[in-house]
Each structure stands twice: as structure tokens, then as C-alpha cells.
XYZ file of C-alpha atoms in Angstrom:
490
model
C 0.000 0.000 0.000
C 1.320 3.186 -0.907
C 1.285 6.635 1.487
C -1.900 7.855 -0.343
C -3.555 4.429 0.536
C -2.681 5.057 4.290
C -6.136 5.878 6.083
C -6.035 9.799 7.379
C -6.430 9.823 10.999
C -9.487 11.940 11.938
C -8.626 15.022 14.169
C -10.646 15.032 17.139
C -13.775 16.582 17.718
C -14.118 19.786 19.437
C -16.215 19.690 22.250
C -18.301 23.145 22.530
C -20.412 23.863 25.390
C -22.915 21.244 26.443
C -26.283 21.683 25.171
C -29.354 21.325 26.878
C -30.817 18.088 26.529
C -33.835 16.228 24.928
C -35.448 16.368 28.752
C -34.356 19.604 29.416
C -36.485 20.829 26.106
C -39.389 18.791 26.893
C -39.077 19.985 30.254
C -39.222 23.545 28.660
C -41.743 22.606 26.002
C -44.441 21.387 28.557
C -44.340 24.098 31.023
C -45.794 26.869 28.189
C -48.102 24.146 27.377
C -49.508 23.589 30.842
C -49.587 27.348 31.490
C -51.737 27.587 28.692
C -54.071 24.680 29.675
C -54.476 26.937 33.111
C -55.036 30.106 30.897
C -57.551 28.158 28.991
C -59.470 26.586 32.128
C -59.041 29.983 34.026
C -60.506 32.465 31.988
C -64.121 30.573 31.165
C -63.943 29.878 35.129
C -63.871 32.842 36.423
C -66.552 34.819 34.032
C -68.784 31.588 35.238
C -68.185 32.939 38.616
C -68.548 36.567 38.130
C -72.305 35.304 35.960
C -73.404 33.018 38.815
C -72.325 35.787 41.591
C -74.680 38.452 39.779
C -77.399 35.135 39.188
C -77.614 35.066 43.058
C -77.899 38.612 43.884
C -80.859 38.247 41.827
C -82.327 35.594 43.167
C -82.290 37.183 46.718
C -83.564 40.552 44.979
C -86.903 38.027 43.407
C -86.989 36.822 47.163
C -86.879 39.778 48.885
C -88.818 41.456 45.970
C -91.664 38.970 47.152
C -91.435 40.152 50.779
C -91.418 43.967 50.106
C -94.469 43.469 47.728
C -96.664 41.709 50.194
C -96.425 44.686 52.935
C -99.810 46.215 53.471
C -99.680 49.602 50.717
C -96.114 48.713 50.030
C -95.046 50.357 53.242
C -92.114 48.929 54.611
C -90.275 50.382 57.771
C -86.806 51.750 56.519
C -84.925 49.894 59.400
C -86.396 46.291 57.905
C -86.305 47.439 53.961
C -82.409 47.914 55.116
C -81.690 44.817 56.315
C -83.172 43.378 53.717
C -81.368 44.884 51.331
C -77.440 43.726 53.151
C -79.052 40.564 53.231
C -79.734 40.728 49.165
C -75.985 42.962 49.240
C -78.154 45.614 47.190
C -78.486 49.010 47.604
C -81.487 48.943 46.207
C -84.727 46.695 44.473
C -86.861 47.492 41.763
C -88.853 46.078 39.847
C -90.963 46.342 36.304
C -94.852 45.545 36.094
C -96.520 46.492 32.829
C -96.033 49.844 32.346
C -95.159 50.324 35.907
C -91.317 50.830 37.471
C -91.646 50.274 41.334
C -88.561 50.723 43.470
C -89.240 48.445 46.264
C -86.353 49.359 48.764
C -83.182 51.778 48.815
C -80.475 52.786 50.877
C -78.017 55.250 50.214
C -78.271 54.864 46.228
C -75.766 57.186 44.416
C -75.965 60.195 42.366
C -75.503 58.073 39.101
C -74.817 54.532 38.327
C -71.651 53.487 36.745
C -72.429 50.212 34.669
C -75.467 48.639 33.376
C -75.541 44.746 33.015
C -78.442 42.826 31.305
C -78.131 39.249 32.254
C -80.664 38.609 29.503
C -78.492 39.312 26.701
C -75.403 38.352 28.093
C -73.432 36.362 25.953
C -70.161 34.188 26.475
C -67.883 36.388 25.270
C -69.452 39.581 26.794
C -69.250 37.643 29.972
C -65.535 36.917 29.661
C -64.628 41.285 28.867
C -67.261 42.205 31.431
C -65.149 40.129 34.261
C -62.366 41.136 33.433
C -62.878 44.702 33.811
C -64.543 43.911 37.017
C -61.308 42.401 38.109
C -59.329 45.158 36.595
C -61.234 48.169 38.362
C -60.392 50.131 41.111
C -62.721 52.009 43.549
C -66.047 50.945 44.043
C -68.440 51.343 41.700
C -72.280 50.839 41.564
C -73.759 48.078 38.931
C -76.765 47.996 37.880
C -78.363 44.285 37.425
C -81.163 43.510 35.377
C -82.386 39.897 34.992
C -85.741 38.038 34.858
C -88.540 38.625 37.126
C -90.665 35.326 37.935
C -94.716 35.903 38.070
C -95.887 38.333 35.483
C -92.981 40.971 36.221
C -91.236 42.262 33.235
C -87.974 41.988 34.519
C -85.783 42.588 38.125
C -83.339 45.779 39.266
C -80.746 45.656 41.959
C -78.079 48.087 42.263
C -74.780 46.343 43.563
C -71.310 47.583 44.612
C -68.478 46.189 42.429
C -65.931 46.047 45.481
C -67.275 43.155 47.306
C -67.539 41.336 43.883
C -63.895 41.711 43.326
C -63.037 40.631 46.306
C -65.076 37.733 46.042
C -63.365 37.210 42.422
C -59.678 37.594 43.592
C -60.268 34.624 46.499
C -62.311 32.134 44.007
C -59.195 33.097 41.611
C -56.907 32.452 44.314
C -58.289 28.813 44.947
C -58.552 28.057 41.957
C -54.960 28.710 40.564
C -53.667 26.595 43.585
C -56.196 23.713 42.886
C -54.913 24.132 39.007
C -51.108 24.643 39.798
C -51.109 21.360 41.663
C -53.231 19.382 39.534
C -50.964 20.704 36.119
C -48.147 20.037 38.265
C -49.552 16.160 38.338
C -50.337 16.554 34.949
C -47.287 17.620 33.550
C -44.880 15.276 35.614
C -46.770 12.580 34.608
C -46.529 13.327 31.013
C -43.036 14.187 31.082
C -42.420 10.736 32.591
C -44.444 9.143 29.922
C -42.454 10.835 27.120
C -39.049 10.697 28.962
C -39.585 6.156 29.603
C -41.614 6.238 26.064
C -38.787 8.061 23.731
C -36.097 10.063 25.529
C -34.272 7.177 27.341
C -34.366 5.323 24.294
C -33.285 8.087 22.082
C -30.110 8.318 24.528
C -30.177 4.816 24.329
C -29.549 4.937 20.363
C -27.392 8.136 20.624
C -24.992 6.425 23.098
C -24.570 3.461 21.454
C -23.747 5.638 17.735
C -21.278 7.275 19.734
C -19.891 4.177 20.761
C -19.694 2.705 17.492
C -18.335 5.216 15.565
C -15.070 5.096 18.456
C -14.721 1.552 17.657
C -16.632 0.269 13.874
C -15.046 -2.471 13.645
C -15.963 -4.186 16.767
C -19.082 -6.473 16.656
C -19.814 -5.874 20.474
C -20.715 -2.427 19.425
C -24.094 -3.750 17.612
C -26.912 -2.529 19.017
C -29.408 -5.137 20.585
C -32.691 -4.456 19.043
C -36.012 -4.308 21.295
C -39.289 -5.936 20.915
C -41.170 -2.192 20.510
C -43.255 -2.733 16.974
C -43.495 1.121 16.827
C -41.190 3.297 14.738
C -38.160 3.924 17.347
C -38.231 -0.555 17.451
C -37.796 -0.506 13.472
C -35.362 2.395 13.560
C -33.570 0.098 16.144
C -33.748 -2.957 14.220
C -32.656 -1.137 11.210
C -30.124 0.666 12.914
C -28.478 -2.911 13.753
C -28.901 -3.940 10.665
C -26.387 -1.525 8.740
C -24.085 -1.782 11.633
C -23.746 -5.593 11.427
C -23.490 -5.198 7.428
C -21.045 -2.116 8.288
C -18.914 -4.378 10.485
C -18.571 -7.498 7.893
C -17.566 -4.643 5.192
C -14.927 -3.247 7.037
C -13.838 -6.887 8.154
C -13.513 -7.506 4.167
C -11.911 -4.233 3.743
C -9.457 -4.604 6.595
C -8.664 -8.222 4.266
C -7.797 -6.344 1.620
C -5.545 -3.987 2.961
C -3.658 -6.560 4.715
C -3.874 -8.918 1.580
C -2.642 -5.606 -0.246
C 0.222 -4.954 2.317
C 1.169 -8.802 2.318
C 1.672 -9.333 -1.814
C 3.166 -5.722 -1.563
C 5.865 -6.966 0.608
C 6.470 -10.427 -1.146
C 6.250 -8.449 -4.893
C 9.574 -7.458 -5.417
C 11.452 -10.721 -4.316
C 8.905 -12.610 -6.214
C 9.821 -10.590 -9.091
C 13.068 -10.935 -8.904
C 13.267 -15.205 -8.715
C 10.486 -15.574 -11.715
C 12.929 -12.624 -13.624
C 15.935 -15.257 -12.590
C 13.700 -18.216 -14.314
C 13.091 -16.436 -17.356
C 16.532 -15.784 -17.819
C 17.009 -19.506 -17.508
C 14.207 -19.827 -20.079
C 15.606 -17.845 -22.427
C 18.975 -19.589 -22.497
C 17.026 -22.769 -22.573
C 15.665 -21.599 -25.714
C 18.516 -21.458 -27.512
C 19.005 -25.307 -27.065
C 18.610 -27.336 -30.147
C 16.617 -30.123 -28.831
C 13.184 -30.465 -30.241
C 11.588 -31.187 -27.315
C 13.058 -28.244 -25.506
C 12.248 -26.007 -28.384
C 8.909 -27.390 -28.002
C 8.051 -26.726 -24.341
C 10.351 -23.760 -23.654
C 7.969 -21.091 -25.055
C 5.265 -22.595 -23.261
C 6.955 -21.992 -20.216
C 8.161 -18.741 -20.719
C 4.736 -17.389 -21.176
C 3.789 -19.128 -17.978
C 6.634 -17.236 -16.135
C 5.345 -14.006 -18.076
C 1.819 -14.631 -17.012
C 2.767 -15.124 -13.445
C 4.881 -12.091 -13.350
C 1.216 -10.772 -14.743
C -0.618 -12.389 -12.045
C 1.938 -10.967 -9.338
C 0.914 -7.578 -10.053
C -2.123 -8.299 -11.022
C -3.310 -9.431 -7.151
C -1.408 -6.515 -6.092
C -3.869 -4.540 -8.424
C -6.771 -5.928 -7.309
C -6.547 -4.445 -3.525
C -6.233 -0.853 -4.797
C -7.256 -0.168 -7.724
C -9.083 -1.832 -10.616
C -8.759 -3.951 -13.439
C -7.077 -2.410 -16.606
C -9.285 -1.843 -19.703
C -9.317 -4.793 -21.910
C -7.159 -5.395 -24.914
C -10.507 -6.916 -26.871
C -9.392 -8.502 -30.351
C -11.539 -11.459 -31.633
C -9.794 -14.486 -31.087
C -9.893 -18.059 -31.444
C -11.926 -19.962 -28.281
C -10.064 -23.384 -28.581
C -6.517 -22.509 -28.849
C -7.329 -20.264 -25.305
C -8.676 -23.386 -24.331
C -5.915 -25.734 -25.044
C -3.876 -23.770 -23.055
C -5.310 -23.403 -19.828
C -6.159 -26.820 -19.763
C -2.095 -27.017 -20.130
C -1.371 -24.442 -17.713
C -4.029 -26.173 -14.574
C -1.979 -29.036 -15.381
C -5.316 -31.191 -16.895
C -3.258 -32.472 -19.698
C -1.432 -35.464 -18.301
C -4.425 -36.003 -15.458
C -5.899 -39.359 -15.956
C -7.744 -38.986 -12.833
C -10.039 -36.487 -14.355
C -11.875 -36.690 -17.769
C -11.375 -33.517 -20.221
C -14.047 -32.951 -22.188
C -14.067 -29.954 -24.987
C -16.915 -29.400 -27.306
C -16.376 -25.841 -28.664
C -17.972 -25.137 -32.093
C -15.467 -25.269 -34.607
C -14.010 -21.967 -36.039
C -15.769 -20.613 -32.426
C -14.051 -16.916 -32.063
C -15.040 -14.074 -28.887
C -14.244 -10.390 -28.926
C -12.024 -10.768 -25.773
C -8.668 -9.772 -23.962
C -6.964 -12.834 -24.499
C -4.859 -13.029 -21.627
C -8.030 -11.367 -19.347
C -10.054 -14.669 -21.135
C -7.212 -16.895 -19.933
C -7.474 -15.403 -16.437
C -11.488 -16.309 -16.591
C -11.255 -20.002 -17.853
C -8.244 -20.380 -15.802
C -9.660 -19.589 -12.291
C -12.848 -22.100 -13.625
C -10.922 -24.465 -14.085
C -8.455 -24.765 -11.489
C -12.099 -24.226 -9.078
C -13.608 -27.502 -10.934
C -10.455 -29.316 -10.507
C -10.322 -28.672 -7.042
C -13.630 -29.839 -6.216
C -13.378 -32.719 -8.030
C -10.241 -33.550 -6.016
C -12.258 -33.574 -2.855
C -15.019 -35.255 -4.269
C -15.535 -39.004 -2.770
C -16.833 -41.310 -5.953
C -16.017 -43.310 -8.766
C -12.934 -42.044 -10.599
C -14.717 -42.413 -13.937
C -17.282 -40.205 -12.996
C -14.456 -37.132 -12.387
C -15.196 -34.549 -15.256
C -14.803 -31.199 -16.762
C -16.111 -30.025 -19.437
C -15.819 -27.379 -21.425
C -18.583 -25.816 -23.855
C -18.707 -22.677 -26.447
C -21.138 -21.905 -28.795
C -22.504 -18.630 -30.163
C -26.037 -16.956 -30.394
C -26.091 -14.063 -32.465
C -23.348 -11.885 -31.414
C -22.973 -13.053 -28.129
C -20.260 -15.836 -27.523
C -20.955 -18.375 -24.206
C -18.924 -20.307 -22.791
C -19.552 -22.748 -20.142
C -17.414 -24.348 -17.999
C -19.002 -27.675 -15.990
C -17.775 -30.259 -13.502
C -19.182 -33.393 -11.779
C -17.811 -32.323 -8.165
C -20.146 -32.025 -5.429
C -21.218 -28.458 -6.223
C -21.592 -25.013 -4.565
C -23.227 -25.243 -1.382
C -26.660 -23.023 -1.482
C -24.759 -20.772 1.575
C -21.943 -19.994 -1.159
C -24.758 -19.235 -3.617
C -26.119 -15.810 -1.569
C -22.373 -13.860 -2.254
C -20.614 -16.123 -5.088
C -18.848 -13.246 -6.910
C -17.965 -11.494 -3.878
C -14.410 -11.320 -2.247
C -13.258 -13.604 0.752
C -16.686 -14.844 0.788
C -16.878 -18.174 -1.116
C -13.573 -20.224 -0.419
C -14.690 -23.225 2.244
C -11.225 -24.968 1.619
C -7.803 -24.386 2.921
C -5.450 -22.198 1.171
C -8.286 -20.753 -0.590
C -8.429 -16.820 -0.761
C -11.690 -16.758 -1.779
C -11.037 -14.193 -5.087
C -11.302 -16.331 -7.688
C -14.555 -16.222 -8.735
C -14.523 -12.305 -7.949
C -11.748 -11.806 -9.958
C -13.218 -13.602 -12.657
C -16.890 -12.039 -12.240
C -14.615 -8.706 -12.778
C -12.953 -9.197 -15.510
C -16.200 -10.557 -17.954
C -18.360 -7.562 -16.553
C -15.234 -5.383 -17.882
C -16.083 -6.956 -21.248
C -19.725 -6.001 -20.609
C -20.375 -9.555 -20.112
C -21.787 -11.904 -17.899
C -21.076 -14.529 -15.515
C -23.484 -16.523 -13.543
C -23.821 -19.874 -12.039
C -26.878 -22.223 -13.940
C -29.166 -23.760 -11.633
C -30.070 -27.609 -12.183
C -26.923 -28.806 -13.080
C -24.934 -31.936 -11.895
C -22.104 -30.566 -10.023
C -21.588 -26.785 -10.644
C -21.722 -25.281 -13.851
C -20.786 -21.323 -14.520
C -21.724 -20.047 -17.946
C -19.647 -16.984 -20.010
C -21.747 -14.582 -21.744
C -19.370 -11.838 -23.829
C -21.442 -10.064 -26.777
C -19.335 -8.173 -29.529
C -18.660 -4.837 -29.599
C -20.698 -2.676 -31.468
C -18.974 -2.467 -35.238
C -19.618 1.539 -36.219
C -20.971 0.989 -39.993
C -18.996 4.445 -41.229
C -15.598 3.465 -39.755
C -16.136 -0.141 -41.827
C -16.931 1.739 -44.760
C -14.207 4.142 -44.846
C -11.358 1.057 -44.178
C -13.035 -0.256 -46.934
C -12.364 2.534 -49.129
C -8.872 2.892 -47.977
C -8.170 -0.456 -48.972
């Protein structure tokens, strides 16, 4: 791994001042909201008060009015028609008969009244405004009360001062913001300790176990341990546990490759430098006369060229990607011949080679990126079949290619044991398929790279005996002017 590959370590986080909390702000949030709920009860309560305080002083002016009417002439002795009247709390009773306006008792009645109120028309809202400037007031001001008269009276008068009113107004107001306080105060703790069990503790819950993770995403421990809740904060924990698990296994496979990386990177250069020693010997094999030699030293000089390939190739893969391919159209059974050669299949008795490519069979491929493909097949089939238990007659590969249209398949089939349906969910993926030892496990990822470079596919066929993968590589696309104009060149 080079210095640019080298992960940049994170510079640490600076801690400002601490915040108030998710309690603290639905602390805040449900104080306003229980002050309101007071407002809201308080202000229809006490114009119901101030309504039913005038209803009574009416009802002891009809009772009184009943008294005062049934004196002999209507004359009533001024010490009784006073205490009458601070029994009422009047200053004075009147009421209308017909056409007639009879004031039934006084004492000490002012110059001029100050306010009229018609309890007959008195609507909600007019109730509210006219308690509240009640309450507001100073002094002591004289009301006037009119309100239904029972019997065949038109309606009822009695004149009322406003100060014991208030007063009676500031005690009910009194009791009842004590009687509200504490039962808000009940209220709201119990709601707060709803929410706070319901979704702050396991908000912190989550929050404290993200901070956790993140100082350590690697470790599995870290996972969070979903609850049983079925409401959204369960599926935000199950989900939550979810990516982390997937998160962990990720950075397991990367941590693979970096240390798969850092290993080849170490071994690359004296590697190198012994297959560079055998190709010298190679070369000066070459020059040998012997027919045999002459046949067989080529051949192994490209296999010391391709492993050179390989080499840096492996080295490749943990960086960076694949180079482009080098797509010429080729023959498919020559390619074949040779890694069949190269997995050392040739002089095998102990497994069956079977080819039946279509004769004259060419592919738009890289051919040493094809060789790569096939290669990695094989050697997989061969493998398999080695630790298959059976009849040694029975031990085959075989080796198919055909074309449809413009796309050229290959298919390359064995008689081994196949790939276990665990293998199956993550086939083409890196360090996740190799069940034997030694195996890396990129083989089939390597190879799954390389066709898709080719805008190809590779993919395992269901049904088979043993384990067959099948090659899909179309053509490239031939642009009809470029043809033409070779053509006219020529």
C-alpha cells in the first residue's frame, strides 16, 4: 500500500459547550403548554363565577322582591327594607310591572350609576370582557343588574357595589390557581415521565450506542441489541443494527484487503526478482537445439510471463481496478488448449477432459483477461473434483462454447459435489466463497470482474450436476462508417 492508501487519521472533535438536553427541552416545552391549559381553564372559570355571583344577587332581589311586595300599601319600615337589602348585598330593588317601574327598597343609592348589566343578553364572550374589567377596576363602583322577574314581572333591578364582587373574584381566583397549579403540576410530571420512559431514554439509548460505534466500527460488540417495541423507534432500532452488522462485515472484508494488499506488496519485489531469474534460464534454454526443448520452452516462458502478470495483477486488485481490456476477436479453442495445459489437466488421468467448442468458435475478448477467466474455472472444478468421494470415472470437466447471435458463451461444468446453497447468496464477492484451505476466496470475484469489464456476464446455472458457470461476452458494437471508410482505404 502506498502513502496515499494510508487511512487519514481523523482530528478530534471539538467539544463546545454542552447543550441542553432532549429532557431539558421537553421539560421547557411542557411548562408553556400547561400554562396555557391553566389560561384556557381559568378564563371561562372565572366569568362563570362573576355570571353566577350576579345570578344570586338576583335571586335574593326576586326573594326579597316577594317580601317587600306583600307589605300592606307597600309600606315597609326603613330599618327592615335595610336589612333586607345587606341581606340581598343591594343598595337597592326594583322592579318592572306592565307599564309600571316600582322601586321596592333603597339605601343610600348614588348620584348616578356606573355600569349597566343585562343578564338577559349576556353572551359568552361579553361575559368573559365584562369580568375582566370587574377584576381590573379600582374604587367601588355601583352596577346595575337587570335579569328576569318570575310571576308576570317584566324583569328585576338591583343596584350592587363592584368592590365586594372583586373581592369575592380575587379569592375564588386564588383557589382556583392553587387547585390548578397542583393538579398541572400532576399533569405535567406525569406526562413528562411518559415521554421521557416512552422516547427520551431510548433516544439516549440509540445516541450512546452511535457514539460508541463510531469510536470503535469495527468491533461487533458495538451492535446494538434491538427491542421488541413494533413502533417506529423498534424498526429504527432494528434497522439501525442492521447496517451496523453489514457495516462491520464490510470493514472486516476491507481490513482483508488492505492486509492482503500490504502482504503481496511486501512479497512483490522478491517474487519478481526469482520468476525474472527463471526467465533468464528460459531464455537460455531456448537457444538449445533439442526439439523437445524447443517445443516446451515457449510454453513456459509465457507461464513465467503470465505469473509475473498475475503478481501484479493481485497486487492490483486491492487498490485499484482492473485495466481496460485489450478486446481482439480471437480463437476460443486454442485459449482453451492452453489453460487446460497451464491447470496441469493435460497429463491427469484422474479427471476426464471434455471440450466441445464449435469449430471456427471466435469471442471479442482480452486474451490473456479470457485466460485469467477459464483459468480460475478451471483450477475451481479441478479442485472440487479432487475432494469429491466417488467413482474415478465419474471425475469430469467439461468445457462448452457456442454462439447466439453476437454473443459468444462459454460454459465451464464439472461433476464435483457443487456449490453449497450458503456460497450461492455472495458467489462473486471477495473472501466470501472459499470453504477450503489455502483458498483466498477471489477467484470467482476476480473472474466475475474481468467478464463484466467486457460487458459480459457470468453466472452460475441452476439444475446442473455438479456446478456449472456459464460466459456470456457479446461483440462490440462495429460503427458501420468506420467499416466503410477502411473499406475505401483499402
Amino acid at each position: 500500500m502506498s502513502a496515499t492508501d494510508q487511512p487519514t487519521p481523523q482530528a478530534p472533535r471539538a467539544s463546545g459547550p454542552r447543550r441542553l438536553g432532549l429532557s431539558g427541552k421537553l421539560l421547557l416545552l411542557t411548562i408553556p403548554l400547561v400554562m396555557i391549559a391553566l389560561l384556557m381553564i381559568y378564563v371561562p372559570s372565572i366569568a362563570n363565577f362573576w355570571t353566577n355571583r350576579l345570578n344570586d344577587r338576583l335571586a335574593a332581589a326576586n326573594t326579597a322582591a316577594l317580601v317587600l311586595d306583600a307589605a300592606p300599601l307597600g309600606m315597609v319600615p326603613d330599618s327592615l327594607a335595610r336589612q333586607i337589602l345587606t341581606s340581598v348585598g343591594a343598595r337597592a330593588v326594583a322592579i318592572k310591572m306592565g307599564q309600571q317601574r316600582r322601586l321596592l327598597a333603597s339605601a343610600d343609592l348614588p348620584a348616578a350609576i356606573d355600569r349597566d348589566i343585562d343578564l338577559r343578553t349576556l353572551t359568552v364572550w361579553s361575559a368573559i370582557v365584562e369580568s375582566f374589567e370587574t377584576m381590573l377596576d379600582t374604587g367601588n363602583q355601583t352596577i346595575r343588574v337587570v335579569g328576569a322577574a318570575p310571576g308576570g314581572a317584566q324583569f328585576i333591578e338591583v343596584v350592587v357595589d363592584e368592590k365586594p364582587l372583586r373581592q369575592a373574584m380575587y379569592r375564588f381566583s386564588g383557589n382556583l390557581l392553587l387547585v390548578s397549579l397542583g393538579i398541572a403540576m400532576l399533569a405535567a410530571g406525569l406526562v413528562y415521565l411518559a415521554l421521557h420512559y416512552l422516547f427520551v431514554r431510548p433516544m439516549r439509548r440509540l445516541t450512546a450506542n452511535l457514539v460508541g460505534f463510531h469510536e470503535n466500527p469495527e468491533s461487533a460488540a458495538r451492535i446494538i441489541v434491538p427491542s421488541q417495541r413494533g413502533d417506529e423507534i423498534g424498526v429504527v432500532e432494528r434497522e439501525l443494527s442492521d447496517m451496523q452488522r453489514d457495516l462491520v462485515s464490510m470493514l472486516s472484508q476491507k481490513s482483508r484487503l488492505a492486509a492482503l494488499g500490504l502482504a503481496v506488496s511486501k512479497i512483490n519485489h522478491d517474487l519478481r526478482n526469482l520468476l525474472a531469474s527463471s526467465q533468464l534460464l528460459s531464455d537460455q534454454l531456448a537457444s538449445v537445439p533439442d526439439p523437445r526443448v524447443q517445443r516446451f520452452a515457449p510454453k513456459l516462458m509465457r507461464s513465467l510471463e503470465r505469473a509475473i502478470d498475475f503478481c501484479q495483477s493481485t497486487l492490483s486488485y486491492g487498490r485499484a481496478q482492473e485495466a481496460e481490456p485489450d478486446r481482439r476477436m480471437i480463437l476460443v479453442e486454442p485459449a482453451v488448449a492452453e489453460v487446460r495445459e497451464s491447470a496441469g489437466l493435460a497429463a491427469d488421468a484422474s479427471i476426464t477432459w471434455i471440450s466441445a467448442i464449435e469449430r471456427g468458435l471466435s469471442i471479442d475478448a482480452d486474451p490473456d483477461q479470457l485466460f485469467r477467466v477459464l483459468l480460475n474455472l478451471v483450477r475451481n472444478a479441478a479442485q472440487a473434483l479432487e475432494s469429491a468421494k466417488g467413482d474415478a470415472t465419474a471425475l469430469q470437466i467439461r468445457i462448452t462454447g457456442r454462439r447466439e447471435g453476437s454473443v459468444a458463451i462459454i460454459e465451464v461444468s464439472d461433476t464435483g459435489p457443487g456449490v453449497p446453497a450458503k456460497a450461492r447468496e455472495h458467489l462473486f464477492e471477495a473472501f466470501q466463497t472459499s470453504n477450503r484451505s489455502g483458498g483466498s476466496g477471489l477467484g470467482l470475484a476476480i473472474a466475475a470482474e474481468l467478464v463484466r469489464a467486457h460487458g459480459g456476464d457470468i453466472h452460475l446455472v441452476e439444475g446442473t450436476i455438479g456446478a456449472t458457470f456459464r460466459i456470456s461476452i457479446p461483440d462490440r458494437p462495429v460503427e458501420l462508417q468506420s467499416v466503410r471508410n477502411e473499406r475505401a482505404r483499402a
